[in-house]
CSV table of C-alpha atoms in Angstrom, one decimal:
chain,number,residue,atom,x,y,z
A,1,MET,CA,13.9,-30.1,-9.2
A,2,GLN,CA,10.5,-28.5,-9.3
A,3,LYS,CA,7.8,-29.3,-6.9
A,4,HIS,CA,4.3,-29.6,-8.4
A,5,ILE,CA,1.4,-28.3,-6.2
A,6,SER,CA,-2.1,-28.9,-7.4
A,7,SER,CA,-5.4,-27.2,-6.5
A,8,THR,CA,-6.1,-30.3,-4.3
A,9,ASP,CA,-2.8,-29.9,-2.5
A,10,ILE,CA,-3.6,-26.2,-1.8
A,11,PHE,CA,-7.1,-27.1,-0.6
A,12,GLU,CA,-5.7,-29.7,1.8
A,13,MET,CA,-3.0,-27.4,3.3
A,14,ASP,CA,-3.3,-26.3,6.9
A,15,LYS,CA,-5.0,-22.9,6.9
A,16,GLN,CA,-2.0,-21.0,8.0
A,17,MET,CA,0.3,-22.7,5.5
A,18,ARG,CA,-2.2,-22.0,2.7
A,19,VAL,CA,-2.4,-18.3,3.7
A,20,HIS,CA,1.4,-17.9,3.6
A,21,PHE,CA,1.7,-19.9,0.4
A,22,ILE,CA,-0.9,-18.0,-1.6
A,23,ASN,CA,0.1,-14.6,-0.2
A,24,SER,CA,3.8,-15.1,-1.3
A,25,LEU,CA,3.0,-16.8,-4.6
A,26,GLY,CA,2.4,-13.5,-6.5
A,27,GLY,CA,5.8,-12.2,-5.8
A,28,PHE,CA,6.9,-8.8,-4.4
A,29,LYS,CA,4.2,-6.3,-3.6
A,30,SER,CA,4.0,-2.7,-2.6
A,31,VAL,CA,3.6,-2.2,1.2
A,32,SER,CA,2.2,0.9,2.7
A,33,LEU,CA,0.5,2.4,5.7
A,34,VAL,CA,-3.1,3.6,5.3
A,35,GLY,CA,-4.0,6.5,7.6
A,36,SER,CA,-7.6,7.5,8.4
A,37,VAL,CA,-9.7,9.2,11.1
A,38,ASP,CA,-13.2,8.9,12.3
A,39,HIS,CA,-15.8,11.7,12.9
A,40,ASN,CA,-14.6,12.0,16.5
A,41,GLY,CA,-11.0,12.7,15.5
A,42,LYS,CA,-9.6,9.2,16.5
A,43,THR,CA,-6.8,8.3,14.2
A,44,ASN,CA,-6.3,4.8,12.7
A,45,LEU,CA,-3.2,3.4,10.9
A,46,ALA,CA,-3.0,0.0,9.2
A,47,ILE,CA,-0.5,-1.8,7.0
A,48,PHE,CA,-1.6,-2.9,3.5
A,49,SER,CA,0.1,-4.9,0.7
A,50,SER,CA,-2.8,-4.6,-1.7
A,51,ALA,CA,-2.5,-1.0,-3.0
A,52,ILE,CA,-2.6,-1.1,-6.8
A,53,HIS,CA,-2.6,1.4,-9.7
A,54,ILE,CA,-6.0,1.6,-11.4
A,55,GLY,CA,-5.5,4.5,-13.8
A,56,ALA,CA,-3.7,7.8,-14.5
A,57,ASN,CA,-6.6,10.0,-15.8
A,58,PRO,CA,-8.3,10.3,-13.4
A,59,ALA,CA,-5.5,9.3,-11.0
A,60,LEU,CA,-6.9,6.3,-9.2
A,61,MET,CA,-5.6,3.7,-6.7
A,62,ALA,CA,-7.3,0.7,-5.1
A,63,LEU,CA,-7.1,-1.2,-1.9
A,64,ILE,CA,-8.5,-4.7,-1.1
A,65,PHE,CA,-10.2,-5.3,2.2
A,66,ARG,CA,-10.7,-8.8,3.6
A,67,PRO,CA,-14.1,-9.8,5.0
A,68,SER,CA,-15.4,-8.7,8.4
A,69,PRO,CA,-15.4,-9.6,11.2
A,70,PRO,CA,-13.1,-8.5,12.6
A,71,GLU,CA,-14.3,-4.9,12.1
A,72,ARG,CA,-12.2,-3.0,9.6
A,73,ASP,CA,-11.7,0.4,11.2
A,74,THR,CA,-9.9,1.8,8.1
A,75,LEU,CA,-12.8,0.8,5.9
A,76,THR,CA,-15.4,2.3,8.3
A,77,ASN,CA,-13.4,5.6,8.6
A,78,LEU,CA,-12.9,6.2,4.9
A,79,LEU,CA,-16.5,5.4,4.0
A,80,GLU,CA,-17.6,7.8,6.8
A,81,THR,CA,-15.3,10.7,6.0
A,82,GLY,CA,-14.4,10.1,2.3
A,83,PHE,CA,-10.6,10.7,3.0
A,84,TYR,CA,-7.6,8.5,3.6
A,85,THR,CA,-3.8,8.4,3.0
A,86,ILE,CA,-1.4,5.9,1.6
A,87,ASN,CA,2.2,6.2,3.0
A,88,HIS,CA,5.2,4.3,1.7
A,89,ILE,CA,7.1,2.3,4.3
A,90,ASN,CA,10.9,2.7,4.6
A,91,GLU,CA,13.6,0.7,6.3
A,92,SER,CA,13.6,2.9,9.4
A,93,ILE,CA,9.9,2.2,10.2
A,94,TYR,CA,9.0,-1.2,8.9
A,95,LYS,CA,8.9,-2.9,12.3
A,96,LYS,CA,6.5,-0.2,13.6
A,97,ALA,CA,4.5,-0.5,10.4
A,98,HIS,CA,4.2,-4.3,10.9
A,99,GLN,CA,2.9,-3.8,14.4
A,100,THR,CA,-0.1,-1.9,13.1
A,101,SER,CA,-1.4,-5.3,11.8
A,102,ALA,CA,-2.2,-6.2,15.5
A,103,ARG,CA,-5.9,-6.2,16.3
A,104,TYR,CA,-6.2,-3.2,18.5
A,105,GLU,CA,-9.6,-2.0,19.9
A,106,LYS,CA,-11.3,0.7,18.0
A,107,HIS,CA,-10.7,3.3,20.6
A,108,VAL,CA,-6.9,2.7,20.4
A,109,SER,CA,-4.8,4.6,17.8
A,110,GLU,CA,-2.1,2.6,16.1
A,111,PHE,CA,-0.2,5.9,15.7
A,112,GLU,CA,0.1,6.1,19.5
A,113,GLU,CA,0.8,2.5,20.0
A,114,THR,CA,3.6,2.3,17.5
A,115,GLY,CA,5.2,5.7,18.0
A,116,LEU,CA,4.5,6.8,14.4
A,117,THR,CA,3.5,10.4,14.0
A,118,PRO,CA,0.2,11.6,12.4
A,119,ILE,CA,0.5,14.8,10.4
A,120,TYR,CA,-2.2,16.9,8.7
A,121,LYS,CA,-1.3,18.9,5.6
A,122,ASN,CA,-3.2,21.6,3.7
A,123,ASP,CA,-6.5,21.0,5.4
A,124,PHE,CA,-6.6,17.4,4.1
A,125,LYS,CA,-9.0,15.5,6.4
A,126,ALA,CA,-6.9,12.3,7.0
A,127,PRO,CA,-3.5,12.0,8.7
A,128,PHE,CA,-0.3,11.3,6.8
A,129,VAL,CA,2.6,9.4,8.4
A,130,ALA,CA,5.3,12.0,9.2
A,131,GLU,CA,8.1,9.3,9.0
A,132,SER,CA,7.1,8.3,5.5
A,133,LEU,CA,8.9,10.0,2.6
A,134,VAL,CA,6.2,9.3,0.0
A,135,GLN,CA,2.7,10.3,1.1
A,136,ILE,CA,-0.5,10.2,-0.9
A,137,GLY,CA,-3.9,11.7,0.0
A,138,LEU,CA,-7.0,10.1,-1.6
A,139,THR,CA,-10.7,10.8,-1.7
A,140,PHE,CA,-13.1,7.8,-1.8
A,141,LYS,CA,-14.7,7.2,-5.2
A,142,GLU,CA,-16.1,3.7,-5.4
A,143,LYS,CA,-16.8,0.6,-3.4
A,144,ILE,CA,-16.9,-2.8,-5.3
A,145,ASP,CA,-18.1,-5.9,-3.5
A,146,ILE,CA,-16.2,-9.0,-4.8
A,147,GLN,CA,-18.7,-11.8,-4.5
A,148,ILE,CA,-16.3,-14.8,-5.0
A,149,ASN,CA,-14.6,-14.4,-1.6
A,150,ASN,CA,-16.5,-11.6,0.1
A,151,THR,CA,-13.7,-9.0,-0.2
A,152,ILE,CA,-14.1,-5.4,-1.0
A,153,MET,CA,-12.2,-3.2,-3.4
A,154,ILE,CA,-12.1,0.5,-2.5
A,155,ILE,CA,-11.1,2.9,-5.3
A,156,GLY,CA,-9.8,6.4,-4.4
A,157,GLU,CA,-8.7,9.4,-6.4
A,158,ILE,CA,-5.3,10.8,-5.7
A,159,THR,CA,-5.6,14.4,-4.7
A,160,GLU,CA,-2.4,15.1,-2.7
A,161,VAL,CA,1.2,13.8,-3.1
A,162,TYR,CA,4.2,14.7,-1.1
A,163,LEU,CA,7.7,13.3,-1.9
A,164,PRO,CA,11.4,14.3,-1.9
A,165,GLN,CA,12.0,16.6,-4.9
A,166,ASN,CA,15.2,14.7,-5.9
A,167,CYS,CA,13.2,11.5,-6.3
A,168,LEU,CA,11.0,12.9,-9.1
A,169,SER,CA,12.4,12.8,-12.6
A,170,LYS,CA,11.5,15.5,-15.1
A,171,ASP,CA,9.4,13.0,-17.1
A,172,GLY,CA,7.3,12.1,-14.1
A,173,PHE,CA,9.0,8.9,-13.0
A,174,ILE,CA,9.4,8.5,-9.2
A,175,ASP,CA,12.6,6.8,-8.0
A,176,ILE,CA,11.1,5.0,-5.0
A,177,GLU,CA,14.5,3.6,-4.1
A,178,LYS,CA,15.8,7.1,-3.6
A,179,ALA,CA,12.9,7.6,-1.3
A,180,CYS,CA,14.0,4.5,0.6
A,181,SER,CA,10.6,2.7,0.0
A,182,ILE,CA,10.7,-1.0,0.7
A,183,THR,CA,8.6,-3.9,-0.6
A,184,CYS,CA,7.2,-7.1,0.8
A,185,SER,CA,6.4,-10.7,0.0
A,186,GLY,CA,3.8,-12.8,1.8
A,187,LEU,CA,2.5,-11.4,5.0
A,188,ASP,CA,5.6,-10.8,7.0
A,189,SER,CA,8.7,-10.6,4.8
A,190,TYR,CA,10.2,-7.2,4.0
A,191,HIS,CA,12.8,-6.3,1.4
A,192,LYS,CA,15.0,-3.6,0.0
A,193,THR,CA,15.3,-3.5,-3.8
A,194,THR,CA,18.0,-2.9,-6.4
A,195,LYS,CA,17.1,-1.4,-9.7
A,196,LEU,CA,18.3,-3.3,-12.7
A,197,ASP,CA,17.5,-0.8,-15.4
A,198,ARG,CA,14.9,1.6,-16.7
A,199,LEU,CA,13.9,0.8,-20.3
A,200,SER,CA,12.5,2.6,-23.3
A,201,TYR,CA,8.9,2.2,-24.5
A,202,ALA,CA,8.7,-1.1,-26.4
A,203,LYS,CA,7.8,-0.9,-30.1
A,204,PRO,CA,7.9,-3.7,-32.7
A,205,ASP,CA,10.4,-1.9,-34.9
A,206,ARG,CA,12.6,-0.2,-32.3
A,207,GLU,CA,15.5,-1.6,-30.1
A,208,ILE,CA,15.1,-1.4,-26.4
A,209,THR,CA,17.4,1.1,-24.8
A,210,SER,CA,18.2,2.2,-21.2
A,211,ILE,CA,16.6,5.5,-20.0
A,212,ILE,CA,18.8,7.9,-18.1
A,213,SER,CA,16.5,9.8,-15.7
A,214,ASP,CA,17.0,13.5,-15.2
A,215,TYR,CA,15.9,14.4,-11.6
A,216,PHE,CA,14.8,17.7,-10.1
A,217,GLU,CA,17.3,19.0,-7.5
């Protein structure tokens, strides 16, 4: 039996119930840790479930930031320096990753508080998470103010990627399950995944077939 929930029902929900309901309604989402640093070298680490693909040429990803206050240190840092990282979360670190959502003071580094390790690579200005198996370095490109709910979209260009070689197929597909990346639903539910299939490009006159990926060793 289906339950019908109207816009009126949503409006009349308790605030916390509405937040959980709407955040989980869209289904499974990517979940990652965003690393940044301020001009004084103080690192920051925050969990995000809003990272989305924007385009492949140029290679762009976006993050959504909720309104301030409270102060968003990640946003401040990346606007100041122009650099930040997105790091996949795996099963071994998801509890530490979740802890980064706590509202620490600006002078406190979430890396230090959670025991996760900042690592700098190839002179990139922002820290990666050493425990993450898929690490992405981005440079800030555009800030878009979303008027309807006072959120902000930040678009960055991918300039650095680190991942296990055996997770990369020869046609460019990344097997994130091989990299142990997890997903999330809502604000606090974390999940492992099971791939059903990888399918051929859909065309009107062609039957869908399974793709067998050939990975680098």
